[in-house]
């Protein structure tokens, strides 16, 4: 028996405890669950329990629940060792994939017990288990990271492309990993832009690494992808973002699906895995630069891109809960796939609530002494704060703040405004140093942006950043400001501060 969303949190948490004890009692007399002590019989000695987890190492939304848990051995730390688990040997099998659909195939074949994937692949996973599997279903047990607006998915073009909007792609070739969260975003976005995905563009399926190579060689006009490639490819200098998933205003997420037969037989292991994720989330918030650097080693994704997504005021909060926004993300995925004819058998989006079970997460929080509402508040309140690295003033508005990461330094420097950041950067360069990356936020929407790939409007000391050129033009027309690229902004500030390298020291 499972308890789903809609039940009180107290009932859900206690329900798992009761279910676990009843299950253990039915399986073996004389043993109790992992929360209730040891049987002392040692009868499980030699028993092997497989825990097979499919992750996506290069997908930064899964990096904390995947590579971080794996490499820091956090799951091993939380696995039960008493009661029915006394004397057992755990065989943890990790495998990484480029997208969610292969993970679903492995789960259906009972080769994976737990899968980490985006919203569109997750609902396909849930639906396929309902419609095709004979021996088990799958259940959505928690979120890894999410965006309430859809930030993270993106469409990029080659660096020297003249395209500035999706409308400019008419008649062109666009690649995307079919069946991914980005695929769903692209189909929606093209339709919103007045383009028919079947006739106005040629859609081809390419994994991220293939799409990146195709962008470099000019074999495609655009590539749509999920976290982190819409930021990673521009950061590496061969692509430019023309559409952000946040422009859809439709929430997106990556989360955790589990085979129900595994969850029902080993609820304590599912709880242990979620405890490992809760600990990994906390470790990241305590040392975002350090964990970002480690994730770079484990995944090959540049630490600056990891930090952009998951650091303070990042694009994707590490909120493990399944709230209304997360549920709506899954419902919308079903509705979109149905509307576009991508499901063989239509499914009522409301069905998704029957495939969600937050009880394992609630039990994990209870065992770790965590309060549900505080976990949510901590994740959502993880914003840029502290003092301006140039002036010492308090940073009171994270969405007006800016940051840069100096080459060779372990921590990011934060500033209360874009102007202060640029002044500090000019000083830094005058001293012969350089920054790996500069971060700003979209003036209208608060999205975190790479400064070098943004449009700016300056009017005296007032500077605003924008992802979309048209937004910058509208803002400039309203306040009389000047539109410039980041390089031009630096030159403007350098001209105002001719004595930086000398007299001001």
Coordinates of C-alpha atoms in Angstrom, one line a residue:
X1 CA 0.0 0.0 0.0
X2 CA 1.3 3.5 -0.8
X3 CA 0.2 6.9 0.2
X4 CA 0.1 9.6 -2.4
X5 CA 0.0 13.4 -2.6
X6 CA -3.1 14.8 -1.0
X7 CA -2.6 12.9 2.3
X8 CA -1.2 15.0 5.2
X9 CA 2.5 14.9 5.5
X10 CA 2.1 13.3 9.0
X11 CA 0.0 10.5 7.6
X12 CA 2.4 9.8 4.8
X13 CA 5.5 9.6 7.0
X14 CA 3.9 7.3 9.5
X15 CA 2.3 5.3 6.7
X16 CA 5.8 4.3 5.4
X17 CA 6.9 3.2 8.9
X18 CA 3.8 0.9 9.3
X19 CA 4.1 -0.4 5.8
X20 CA 7.8 -1.2 6.2
X21 CA 7.3 -3.1 9.5
X22 CA 4.3 -5.1 8.1
X23 CA 6.3 -6.0 5.0
X24 CA 9.2 -7.2 7.0
X25 CA 7.0 -9.2 9.3
X26 CA 5.4 -10.9 6.3
X27 CA 8.8 -11.8 4.8
X28 CA 10.5 -13.2 7.8
X29 CA 9.3 -14.0 11.2
X30 CA 11.6 -12.9 14.0
X31 CA 13.0 -9.9 12.0
X32 CA 12.0 -6.3 12.2
X33 CA 12.6 -3.3 10.0
X34 CA 15.8 -1.3 9.9
X35 CA 14.3 1.2 12.4
X36 CA 13.5 -1.4 14.9
X37 CA 16.7 -3.2 16.0
X38 CA 18.4 -6.4 15.1
X39 CA 17.2 -9.9 14.8
X40 CA 20.5 -11.1 16.0
X41 CA 20.2 -14.3 13.9
X42 CA 22.7 -13.3 11.2
X43 CA 20.5 -15.3 8.7
X44 CA 21.1 -12.7 6.0
X45 CA 24.8 -13.2 5.9
X46 CA 25.9 -13.6 2.3
X47 CA 22.7 -12.1 0.9
X48 CA 23.4 -9.6 -1.9
X49 CA 21.1 -6.7 -2.7
X50 CA 21.6 -5.0 -6.0
X51 CA 21.0 -1.3 -6.2
X52 CA 21.2 -0.2 -9.8
X53 CA 21.0 3.5 -10.4
X54 CA 20.9 5.2 -13.8
X55 CA 22.0 8.8 -13.9
X56 CA 23.1 11.4 -16.4
X57 CA 26.5 12.7 -15.3
X58 CA 26.6 15.6 -17.8
X59 CA 23.1 16.8 -16.9
X60 CA 23.9 19.2 -14.1
X61 CA 20.3 18.8 -12.6
X62 CA 21.2 15.2 -11.8
X63 CA 24.8 15.9 -10.7
X64 CA 24.1 16.3 -7.0
X65 CA 21.9 13.2 -6.8
X66 CA 24.1 11.3 -9.2
X67 CA 27.8 11.9 -9.4
X68 CA 28.1 13.6 -6.0
X69 CA 26.3 10.8 -4.1
X70 CA 28.3 8.2 -6.0
X71 CA 31.8 9.8 -5.8
X72 CA 31.5 10.8 -2.1
X73 CA 29.9 7.5 -1.2
X74 CA 26.9 9.1 0.5
X75 CA 24.5 6.3 -0.3
X76 CA 26.9 3.8 1.4
X77 CA 26.8 6.1 4.5
X78 CA 23.0 5.9 4.9
X79 CA 22.2 2.3 3.8
X80 CA 20.6 0.2 6.6
X81 CA 22.7 -2.4 8.3
X82 CA 20.4 -3.8 10.9
X83 CA 17.1 -5.7 11.1
X84 CA 16.4 -7.5 7.9
X85 CA 19.6 -5.9 6.4
X86 CA 22.0 -7.2 9.0
X87 CA 24.7 -9.1 7.3
X88 CA 23.7 -8.3 3.7
X89 CA 26.1 -7.1 1.1
X90 CA 25.1 -4.2 -1.1
X91 CA 26.1 -4.3 -4.8
X92 CA 25.7 -0.7 -6.0
X93 CA 25.7 -0.4 -9.8
X94 CA 26.0 3.1 -11.3
X95 CA 25.6 3.8 -15.0
X96 CA 25.4 7.1 -16.8
X97 CA 23.5 8.0 -19.9
X98 CA 23.1 11.0 -22.2
X99 CA 19.3 11.3 -21.8
X100 CA 16.3 9.8 -20.0
X101 CA 14.9 7.4 -22.6
X102 CA 17.7 4.8 -22.3
X103 CA 17.3 4.8 -18.6
X104 CA 13.6 4.0 -19.0
X105 CA 14.5 1.1 -21.3
X106 CA 16.9 -0.3 -18.7
X107 CA 14.3 0.1 -15.9
X108 CA 11.7 -1.7 -18.0
X109 CA 14.1 -4.6 -18.5
X110 CA 14.7 -4.7 -14.7
X111 CA 18.4 -3.7 -15.2
X112 CA 18.0 -0.5 -13.2
X113 CA 16.1 0.1 -10.0
X114 CA 16.3 3.9 -9.8
X115 CA 16.5 6.4 -12.6
X116 CA 17.2 10.1 -12.7
X117 CA 15.7 12.1 -15.6
X118 CA 13.8 15.1 -16.8
X119 CA 10.1 15.8 -16.7
X120 CA 9.2 14.6 -20.3
X121 CA 11.2 11.4 -20.0
X122 CA 9.8 10.8 -16.5
X123 CA 6.2 10.9 -17.5
X124 CA 7.0 8.6 -20.5
X125 CA 8.7 6.3 -17.9
X126 CA 5.6 6.3 -15.7
X127 CA 3.2 5.8 -18.6
X128 CA 5.3 3.0 -20.2
X129 CA 5.4 1.1 -16.9
X130 CA 1.6 1.5 -16.6
X131 CA 0.9 0.4 -20.1
X132 CA 3.7 -2.1 -20.9
X133 CA 5.3 -3.6 -17.7
X134 CA 3.8 -6.7 -16.3
X135 CA 5.7 -7.2 -13.1
X136 CA 6.0 -3.6 -11.7
X137 CA 5.2 0.0 -12.1
X138 CA 7.4 3.0 -11.5
X139 CA 6.8 5.8 -9.0
X140 CA 8.1 9.4 -8.8
X141 CA 9.7 9.9 -5.4
X142 CA 11.5 13.2 -5.4
X143 CA 12.9 16.2 -7.3
X144 CA 16.5 16.8 -8.0
X145 CA 16.4 20.4 -9.3
X146 CA 13.8 22.4 -11.1
X147 CA 12.8 25.7 -12.6
X148 CA 9.3 27.2 -12.1
X149 CA 9.6 29.0 -15.5
X150 CA 11.5 26.4 -17.6
X151 CA 15.0 27.8 -17.3
X152 CA 17.7 25.3 -18.3
X153 CA 16.3 24.1 -21.5
X154 CA 17.5 26.2 -24.4
X155 CA 18.0 26.6 -28.2
X156 CA 21.5 27.7 -29.4
X157 CA 22.9 28.5 -32.8
X158 CA 26.5 28.7 -34.1
X159 CA 28.4 31.7 -32.7
X160 CA 28.4 33.4 -36.1
X161 CA 24.8 32.7 -37.0
X162 CA 22.6 35.7 -37.9
X163 CA 19.6 34.1 -36.2
X164 CA 18.3 36.0 -33.2
X165 CA 14.9 34.3 -32.7
X166 CA 13.2 31.0 -33.4
X167 CA 11.4 32.6 -36.3
X168 CA 14.7 33.0 -38.0
X169 CA 15.1 29.1 -38.1
X170 CA 12.3 28.6 -40.6
X171 CA 13.5 26.3 -43.3
X172 CA 16.5 25.3 -41.3
X173 CA 17.7 22.1 -39.6
X174 CA 17.3 21.9 -35.8
X175 CA 18.6 19.0 -33.8
X176 CA 17.4 17.9 -30.3
X177 CA 17.6 14.6 -28.3
X178 CA 14.3 13.1 -29.2
X179 CA 12.2 12.1 -26.2
X180 CA 14.0 14.5 -23.9
X181 CA 12.7 17.4 -21.8
X182 CA 14.3 19.7 -24.4
X183 CA 12.3 18.0 -27.2
X184 CA 9.1 18.9 -25.5
X185 CA 10.3 22.4 -24.9
X186 CA 11.3 22.8 -28.5
X187 CA 7.9 21.5 -29.9
X188 CA 6.1 24.0 -27.6
X189 CA 8.3 26.9 -28.4
X190 CA 8.2 26.4 -32.2
X191 CA 4.4 26.2 -32.1
X192 CA 4.3 29.4 -30.0
X193 CA 6.6 31.1 -32.6
X194 CA 4.1 30.2 -35.3
X195 CA 6.3 27.4 -36.8
X196 CA 5.0 24.0 -37.6
X197 CA 7.6 21.4 -36.3
X198 CA 6.6 19.1 -39.1
X199 CA 6.9 21.4 -42.1
X200 CA 8.7 24.6 -41.2
X201 CA 11.9 23.1 -39.8
X202 CA 13.7 19.8 -40.2
X203 CA 14.0 18.2 -36.8
X204 CA 16.7 15.6 -36.3
X205 CA 17.7 13.6 -33.2
X206 CA 21.1 14.3 -31.9
X207 CA 22.6 13.6 -28.4
X208 CA 24.3 16.6 -26.8
X209 CA 27.8 15.7 -27.8
X210 CA 26.8 15.2 -31.4
X211 CA 24.8 18.4 -31.4
X212 CA 27.8 20.3 -30.1
X213 CA 30.0 18.9 -32.9
X214 CA 27.3 19.8 -35.5
X215 CA 27.2 23.3 -34.2
X216 CA 31.0 23.7 -34.5
X217 CA 31.0 22.4 -38.1
X218 CA 27.9 24.3 -39.2
X219 CA 26.0 21.1 -40.1
X220 CA 22.9 22.3 -38.3
X221 CA 21.2 25.7 -37.9
X222 CA 20.4 25.2 -34.3
X223 CA 20.5 22.7 -31.4
X224 CA 17.9 22.4 -28.6
X225 CA 19.0 20.7 -25.4
X226 CA 18.5 20.4 -21.7
X227 CA 20.6 21.3 -18.7
X228 CA 23.5 22.3 -19.0
X229 CA 24.2 22.4 -22.7
X230 CA 22.3 25.7 -23.5
X231 CA 24.8 27.4 -21.2
X232 CA 27.8 25.0 -21.7
X233 CA 28.1 25.5 -25.4
X234 CA 28.0 29.3 -25.3
X235 CA 30.5 29.2 -22.3
X236 CA 32.9 27.2 -24.5
X237 CA 32.7 29.9 -27.2
X238 CA 31.2 28.1 -30.2
X239 CA 27.4 28.8 -29.7
X240 CA 25.0 31.6 -28.8
X241 CA 21.7 31.2 -27.1
X242 CA 18.6 32.6 -28.9
X243 CA 15.9 31.0 -26.8
X244 CA 15.7 30.1 -23.1
X245 CA 13.2 27.6 -21.8
X246 CA 12.2 30.2 -19.2
X247 CA 10.6 32.2 -22.0
X248 CA 7.8 29.5 -22.1
X249 CA 6.9 30.2 -18.5
X250 CA 6.3 26.4 -18.2
X251 CA 8.0 24.7 -15.2
X252 CA 10.6 22.0 -15.8
X253 CA 12.4 19.6 -13.5
X254 CA 14.6 16.6 -13.2
X255 CA 13.6 14.0 -10.7
X256 CA 13.8 10.4 -9.4
X257 CA 11.7 7.4 -10.5
X258 CA 11.9 4.0 -8.9
X259 CA 10.6 0.6 -9.8
X260 CA 7.7 -0.2 -7.4
X261 CA 8.8 -3.7 -6.8
X262 CA 12.2 -2.5 -5.6
X263 CA 10.6 0.3 -3.5
X264 CA 8.1 -2.1 -1.9
X265 CA 10.7 -4.7 -1.1
X266 CA 13.3 -2.2 0.1
X267 CA 11.6 1.0 1.2
X268 CA 14.5 1.6 3.6
X269 CA 17.0 1.7 0.7
X270 CA 14.9 4.2 -1.1
X271 CA 14.8 6.3 2.0
X272 CA 18.6 5.9 2.4
X273 CA 19.1 7.2 -1.2
X274 CA 17.0 10.2 -0.5
X275 CA 18.9 10.9 2.7
X276 CA 22.1 10.8 0.6
X277 CA 20.6 13.4 -1.7
X278 CA 19.5 15.6 1.1
X279 CA 23.1 15.5 2.5
X280 CA 24.5 16.2 -1.0
X281 CA 22.3 19.2 -1.4
X282 CA 23.4 20.7 1.9
X283 CA 27.1 20.0 1.1
X284 CA 26.7 21.9 -2.2
X285 CA 25.1 24.9 -0.5
X286 CA 27.9 25.0 2.1
X287 CA 30.6 24.9 -0.6
X288 CA 29.2 25.6 -4.1
X289 CA 32.5 26.4 -5.7
X290 CA 34.3 23.4 -4.2
X291 CA 31.6 20.9 -5.1
X292 CA 31.2 22.5 -8.6
X293 CA 34.9 22.0 -9.1
X294 CA 34.5 18.3 -8.1
X295 CA 31.5 17.9 -10.4
X296 CA 33.7 19.2 -13.2
X297 CA 36.2 16.4 -12.5
X298 CA 33.4 13.8 -12.4
X299 CA 31.4 15.0 -15.4
X300 CA 33.6 17.1 -17.6
X301 CA 31.2 20.0 -17.3
X302 CA 33.0 23.3 -16.5
X303 CA 32.7 24.3 -12.9
X304 CA 31.5 27.8 -13.9
X305 CA 28.5 26.2 -15.7
X306 CA 27.7 23.9 -12.7
X307 CA 27.8 27.0 -10.4
X308 CA 25.6 29.0 -12.7
X309 CA 22.8 26.4 -12.5
X310 CA 23.1 25.3 -8.8
X311 CA 24.9 28.1 -7.0
X312 CA 23.3 31.0 -5.2
X313 CA 20.6 32.7 -7.3
X314 CA 21.2 29.9 -9.8
X315 CA 18.9 28.7 -12.6
X316 CA 17.8 25.5 -10.8
X317 CA 17.1 25.3 -7.0
X318 CA 18.0 22.1 -5.3
X319 CA 14.5 21.6 -3.9
X320 CA 13.9 17.8 -3.4
X321 CA 10.2 18.1 -2.6
X322 CA 7.2 17.4 -4.9
X323 CA 5.0 20.5 -4.6
X324 CA 2.4 22.1 -6.8
X325 CA 4.9 23.4 -9.3
X326 CA 6.6 20.1 -9.7
X327 CA 3.3 18.3 -10.2
X328 CA 2.3 20.9 -12.8
X329 CA 5.5 20.3 -14.6
X330 CA 4.7 16.6 -14.9
X331 CA 1.1 17.2 -15.8
X332 CA 2.1 19.7 -18.5
X333 CA 4.5 17.2 -20.0
X334 CA 1.7 14.7 -20.4
X335 CA -0.6 17.4 -21.9
X336 CA 2.0 18.5 -24.3
X337 CA 3.0 15.0 -25.5
X338 CA -0.7 14.2 -26.0
X339 CA -1.4 17.4 -27.9
X340 CA 1.5 16.8 -30.2
X341 CA 0.5 13.2 -30.8
X342 CA 3.6 11.8 -29.2
X343 CA 1.8 9.3 -27.0
X344 CA 0.4 6.1 -28.5
X345 CA -2.4 6.0 -25.9
X346 CA -3.6 9.3 -24.6
X347 CA -3.4 9.8 -20.8
X348 CA -5.3 12.2 -18.5
X349 CA -2.7 14.5 -17.0
X350 CA -4.5 14.2 -13.7
X351 CA -3.3 10.6 -13.6
X352 CA 0.2 11.8 -12.6
X353 CA -0.9 12.3 -9.0
X354 CA -1.4 8.5 -8.8
X355 CA 2.3 8.0 -9.8
X356 CA 3.8 10.3 -7.1
X357 CA 4.8 9.1 -3.7
X358 CA 6.5 11.6 -1.4
X359 CA 6.4 9.3 1.6
X360 CA 10.0 8.1 1.2
X361 CA 11.3 11.6 1.1
X362 CA 9.3 12.5 4.2
X363 CA 10.7 9.5 6.0
X364 CA 14.2 10.5 5.0
X365 CA 13.6 14.0 6.4
X366 CA 12.2 12.6 9.6
X367 CA 15.2 10.3 10.2
X368 CA 17.6 13.2 9.5
X369 CA 15.7 15.6 11.9
X370 CA 14.7 17.9 9.0
X371 CA 11.5 20.0 8.8
X372 CA 9.8 19.8 5.4
X373 CA 9.0 23.5 5.2
X374 CA 12.5 24.5 6.3
X375 CA 14.0 22.3 3.6
X376 CA 11.8 24.1 1.0
X377 CA 12.6 27.5 2.4
X378 CA 16.4 26.8 2.4
X379 CA 16.3 25.7 -1.2
X380 CA 14.2 28.5 -2.4
X381 CA 16.0 31.1 -0.3
X382 CA 19.5 30.2 -1.6
X383 CA 20.4 33.6 -3.0
X384 CA 23.4 35.8 -3.5
X385 CA 24.1 37.7 -0.2
X386 CA 26.8 39.1 1.9
X387 CA 28.9 42.2 1.2
X388 CA 29.9 43.8 -2.1
X389 CA 33.5 42.8 -2.8
X390 CA 34.2 46.3 -4.1
X391 CA 32.4 48.7 -1.8
X392 CA 31.6 46.6 1.3
X393 CA 27.9 47.5 1.0
X394 CA 25.3 44.9 1.8
X395 CA 23.9 43.0 -1.1
X396 CA 20.1 43.4 -0.6
X397 CA 18.7 42.6 -4.0
X398 CA 20.1 39.3 -5.4
X399 CA 18.5 39.9 -8.9
X400 CA 20.5 43.2 -9.2
X401 CA 23.7 41.5 -8.1
X402 CA 26.6 40.4 -10.2
X403 CA 29.5 38.1 -9.7
X404 CA 32.8 37.0 -11.2
X405 CA 35.2 34.1 -10.6
X406 CA 38.8 35.1 -10.7
X407 CA 41.3 32.6 -12.3
X408 CA 43.1 30.7 -9.6
X409 CA 40.7 31.7 -6.8
X410 CA 38.5 29.2 -4.9
X411 CA 35.5 31.4 -4.3
X412 CA 33.3 33.7 -6.4
X413 CA 33.3 37.4 -5.7
X414 CA 29.9 39.0 -5.5
X415 CA 28.7 42.6 -6.0
X416 CA 25.5 44.6 -5.3
X417 CA 25.3 45.8 -8.9
X418 CA 26.5 45.2 -12.4
X419 CA 28.3 48.6 -12.3
X420 CA 30.3 47.6 -9.2
X421 CA 31.2 44.3 -10.8
X422 CA 32.5 46.0 -14.0
X423 CA 34.5 48.5 -12.0
X424 CA 36.1 45.7 -10.0
X425 CA 36.8 43.8 -13.2
X426 CA 38.5 46.8 -14.8
X427 CA 40.7 47.1 -11.7
X428 CA 41.4 43.4 -11.8
X429 CA 42.5 43.5 -15.4
X430 CA 44.7 46.6 -14.8
X431 CA 46.5 44.5 -12.2
X432 CA 47.2 41.8 -14.8
X433 CA 44.6 39.3 -13.5
X434 CA 41.5 37.8 -15.3
X435 CA 38.2 36.3 -14.4
X436 CA 37.0 33.0 -15.8
X437 CA 33.4 34.0 -15.9
X438 CA 31.1 37.0 -15.1
X439 CA 27.5 36.5 -14.0
X440 CA 24.6 39.0 -14.2
X441 CA 20.8 38.7 -14.1
X442 CA 18.2 39.5 -16.7
X443 CA 16.6 42.8 -15.7
X444 CA 13.0 41.8 -16.6
X445 CA 13.0 38.2 -15.4
X446 CA 15.9 37.7 -13.0
X447 CA 17.4 34.8 -15.0
X448 CA 21.1 34.2 -14.3
X449 CA 23.2 35.0 -17.4
X450 CA 26.8 34.9 -18.6
X451 CA 27.7 38.5 -19.0
X452 CA 29.7 38.0 -22.2
X453 CA 26.6 36.5 -23.9
X454 CA 24.2 39.2 -22.7
X455 CA 22.9 42.6 -24.0
X456 CA 23.4 45.6 -21.7
X457 CA 21.7 49.0 -21.5
X458 CA 23.8 51.6 -19.7
X459 CA 22.6 55.1 -18.6
X460 CA 25.2 56.7 -16.3
X461 CA 25.9 54.4 -13.4
X462 CA 22.6 52.4 -14.1
X463 CA 23.3 49.2 -16.0
X464 CA 20.7 46.5 -16.9
X465 CA 21.3 43.2 -18.5
X466 CA 19.1 41.2 -20.9
X467 CA 19.1 37.8 -22.5
X468 CA 17.0 38.9 -25.5
X469 CA 18.2 41.8 -27.7
X470 CA 14.6 42.9 -28.3
X471 CA 14.1 43.4 -24.6
X472 CA 17.2 45.5 -24.4
X473 CA 16.0 47.6 -27.2
X474 CA 12.6 48.2 -25.6
X475 CA 14.2 49.1 -22.3
X476 CA 16.7 51.5 -24.0
X477 CA 13.9 53.3 -25.8
X478 CA 12.0 53.8 -22.5
X479 CA 14.9 55.2 -20.4
X480 CA 17.2 56.7 -23.1
X481 CA 20.0 54.3 -22.3
X482 CA 22.7 53.0 -24.7
X483 CA 22.7 49.3 -25.8
X484 CA 26.1 47.7 -25.7
X485 CA 27.8 44.3 -25.5
X486 CA 29.8 43.4 -22.4
X487 CA 33.1 44.3 -24.0
X488 CA 31.7 47.7 -24.8
X489 CA 30.6 48.1 -21.2
X490 CA 34.0 47.3 -19.9
X491 CA 35.6 49.9 -22.3
X492 CA 33.1 52.5 -21.1
X493 CA 34.0 51.9 -17.5
X494 CA 37.7 51.8 -18.3
X495 CA 37.5 55.2 -20.0
X496 CA 35.8 56.6 -16.9
X497 CA 38.6 55.2 -14.7
X498 CA 41.9 56.1 -16.4
X499 CA 43.9 56.1 -13.2
X500 CA 42.9 52.7 -12.0
X501 CA 46.3 51.2 -12.5
X502 CA 48.1 54.0 -10.8
X503 CA 46.8 56.8 -8.7
X504 CA 43.9 54.9 -7.1
X505 CA 46.1 52.3 -5.6

